[in-house]
Amino acid sequence: MSDINTIESEALKAIDAAGDLAALDAVRVAELGKKGRVSGLMKTLGRMSPEERQEMGPKLNALKNRVAEAVEIRKGALEAAALEAQLATETLDMTLPPRPEHVGALHPVMQVFEEVAAIFGDMGFSVAEGPDIEDDWHNFTALNFPEGHPARETHDTFFMEAPEGGAPKVLRTHTSPVQIRTMTNGKPPIRIIAPGRVYRNDWDATHTPMFHQVEGLVIEKGIHMGHLKGCLIDFVKAFFEVDDVEARFRPHFFPFTEPSAEMDVKYTKDGQTIKIGAGDSWMEILGSGMVHPNVLRNCGIDPDEYQGFAFGMGIDRLAMLKYGMPDLRPYFEADAAWTRHYGFKPWLTPSVSGGLS
Ligand code: DAH
């Protein structure tokens, strides 16, 4: 009995004196742990006569419960004190200025890529890709550029170093080779756009050696010029966010389409801002045409069974027109101030129903 009283008063004193959670846990182990004093007393129950056990059992249990309870109470108090101390050192100065809202911005070219993908995606097109380093077959020959044809020279091609005994690869001069890859690797019906970088040896206020195009290709049965016109007029209306657009398709030459046409749209100039849709001047915005039968054949598609149309447009200039940027060169100078001014919030994904810009 005296054991019980001594142990209880010593244990409670030690619990009270524990200055932190680690010290408290040491006391708990010393009293209630497997080899602790209270546990030791509990073990003596096994050696007692039934009468003794009947008397001592409840007393020892009560001791164990009181010590455990005291540990819990002390623990709660120590935890509260620790939290108070932490809060006291972690005060927040509410008068500090906020952080800058965002430092990065989506480049207008990427924004326009996403807008174009959203518009054509809505018309059932998917996005296709091809390599920037192309071979002569995909960039020229399969697209019906004859060997030695002057059209090859008009592209100011960058040639890679030729491997021994082989033909040099080129930096693709347009996104049209993705047409060839798509038709060769898949089967009609085909409805794709191919956004990407293209390269030509050119450098002034409106030309950079690397620029961006979006190619489009539709191959299905019974496709005709009317589909081409309807699709592209719908695109221009959606892209420039106008209800109507006056457009004309002016005959042109591309080796890979027959007939070929450049699409012009009417516009007005109000000071420095250009408004697309109506007005008294024409502006060329893209090249297009019906896919040439030779191109279909080069990709293993029977031109008597399938027809299609294709188009290609320069994205940098479309971005300039839509967002009023006067010069192409700063596009690629990685000037953070320019990007902050002309850039877009990267998390606002354009969609036809949710708003493009
Ligand atoms: N590849 C042409 C260029 O870079 C653009 C183009 C014109 C693509 C007509 C087409 C097309 O698919 O049908 O100038």
mmCIF file of C-alpha atoms in Angstrom, residues 80-90:
data_model
loop_
_atom_site.group_PDB
_atom_site.id
_atom_site.type_symbol
_atom_site.label_atom_id
_atom_site.label_comp_id
_atom_site.label_asym_id
_atom_site.label_seq_id
_atom_site.Cartn_x
_atom_site.Cartn_y
_atom_site.Cartn_z
ATOM 1 C CA ALA A 80 -0.774 24.054 -26.064
ATOM 2 C CA ALA A 81 2.275 25.867 -24.706
ATOM 3 C CA ALA A 82 4.401 24.704 -27.651
ATOM 4 C CA LEU A 83 1.781 25.974 -30.095
ATOM 5 C CA GLU A 84 1.600 29.323 -28.287
ATOM 6 C CA ALA A 85 5.357 29.668 -28.498
ATOM 7 C CA GLN A 86 5.361 28.829 -32.211
ATOM 8 C CA LEU A 87 2.567 31.282 -32.961
ATOM 9 C CA ALA A 88 4.405 33.996 -31.074
ATOM 10 C CA THR A 89 7.458 33.603 -33.346
ATOM 11 C CA GLU A 90 5.468 33.220 -36.578
#
